[in-house]
């Protein structure tokens, strides 16, 4: 019984290893033919010029995004904790 589980695990691990190797090979080849950063920057500047936008100025003057709390407040957290304790009892 245990040997069957171990054999199945080994087979799945080997399959995963092959799939991981294939993925790594595919992504390394895809990134090797990527566009050079200088070409991307030139194209962005060209498009910005055509649109009449000062790209560098806009990027420098951009404000950092404001972080907003995504979770419950302390009061809500306390209420949720009380509800959880009540459900467990």
Short mmCIF file of C-alpha atoms in Angstrom, two decimals:
data_model
loop_
_atom_site.label_atom_id
_atom_site.label_comp_id
_atom_site.label_asym_id
_atom_site.label_seq_id
_atom_site.Cartn_x
_atom_site.Cartn_y
_atom_site.Cartn_z
CA UNK A 1 0.00 0.00 0.00
CA UNK A 2 2.66 2.51 1.03
CA UNK A 3 4.91 1.42 -1.82
CA UNK A 4 2.06 2.10 -4.29
CA UNK A 5 1.61 5.59 -2.89
CA UNK A 6 5.36 6.23 -3.04
CA UNK A 7 5.53 4.94 -6.65
CA UNK A 8 2.64 7.19 -7.64
CA UNK A 9 4.29 10.16 -5.92
CA UNK A 10 7.58 9.47 -7.73
CA UNK A 11 5.79 9.27 -11.08
CA UNK A 12 3.92 12.51 -10.45
CA UNK A 13 7.13 14.20 -9.33
CA UNK A 14 8.91 13.12 -12.52
CA UNK A 15 5.99 14.40 -14.61
CA UNK A 16 6.14 17.70 -12.78
CA UNK A 17 9.90 17.90 -13.35
CA UNK A 18 9.40 17.39 -17.11
CA UNK A 19 6.62 19.98 -17.25
CA UNK A 20 8.71 22.49 -15.28
CA UNK A 21 11.67 21.97 -17.62
CA UNK A 22 9.44 22.51 -20.65
CA UNK A 23 7.98 25.69 -19.15
CA UNK A 24 11.39 27.10 -18.24
CA UNK A 25 12.69 26.38 -21.73
CA UNK A 26 9.68 28.00 -23.39
CA UNK A 27 9.83 31.14 -21.25
CA UNK A 28 13.58 31.57 -21.67
CA UNK A 29 13.19 31.35 -25.44
CA UNK A 30 10.29 33.81 -25.39
CA UNK A 31 12.21 36.38 -23.37
CA UNK A 32 15.32 35.92 -25.52
CA UNK A 33 13.46 37.30 -28.54
CA UNK A 34 11.86 40.18 -26.62
CA UNK A 35 12.08 43.77 -27.77
CA UNK A 36 15.08 45.72 -26.45
CA UNK A 37 14.23 48.34 -23.81
CA UNK A 38 15.70 51.17 -25.93
CA UNK A 39 13.25 50.36 -28.73
CA UNK A 40 10.35 50.35 -26.29
CA UNK A 41 11.42 53.73 -24.86
CA UNK A 42 11.77 55.24 -28.35
CA UNK A 43 8.32 54.01 -29.35
CA UNK A 44 6.75 55.38 -26.17
CA UNK A 45 8.39 58.75 -26.78
CA UNK A 46 7.24 58.78 -30.40
CA UNK A 47 3.64 58.01 -29.45
CA UNK A 48 3.77 60.61 -26.67
CA UNK A 49 5.10 63.23 -29.11
CA UNK A 50 2.32 62.47 -31.57
CA UNK A 51 -0.25 62.82 -28.81
CA UNK A 52 1.33 66.05 -27.56
CA UNK A 53 2.19 64.62 -24.17
CA UNK A 54 5.33 65.35 -22.25
CA UNK A 55 6.01 61.79 -21.20
CA UNK A 56 8.98 62.39 -18.91
CA UNK A 57 7.28 65.31 -17.17
CA UNK A 58 4.09 63.33 -16.70
CA UNK A 59 5.98 60.38 -15.29
CA UNK A 60 8.00 62.52 -12.88
CA UNK A 61 4.94 64.44 -11.68
CA UNK A 62 2.82 61.34 -11.19
CA UNK A 63 1.81 60.82 -7.61
CA UNK A 64 2.41 57.54 -5.91
CA UNK A 65 -0.79 55.56 -5.43
CA UNK A 66 -2.41 55.94 -2.06
CA UNK A 67 -2.55 52.72 -0.08
CA UNK A 68 -6.01 51.84 1.14
CA UNK A 69 -6.67 49.34 3.87
CA UNK A 70 -8.19 46.27 2.27
CA UNK A 71 -9.11 44.38 5.41
CA UNK A 72 -11.66 45.00 8.11
CA UNK A 73 -11.19 47.78 10.65
CA UNK A 74 -10.23 47.00 14.22
CA UNK A 75 -13.86 47.30 15.36
CA UNK A 76 -15.02 44.99 12.57
CA UNK A 77 -12.17 42.59 13.35
CA UNK A 78 -13.19 42.47 17.02
CA UNK A 79 -16.82 41.82 16.06
CA UNK A 80 -15.77 39.04 13.69
CA UNK A 81 -13.63 37.51 16.43
CA UNK A 82 -16.59 37.50 18.81
CA UNK A 83 -18.81 35.89 16.20
CA UNK A 84 -16.21 33.21 15.56
CA UNK A 85 -15.89 32.44 19.26
CA UNK A 86 -19.70 32.20 19.53
CA UNK A 87 -19.84 29.80 16.57
CA UNK A 88 -17.16 27.59 18.07
CA UNK A 89 -19.06 27.24 21.37
#
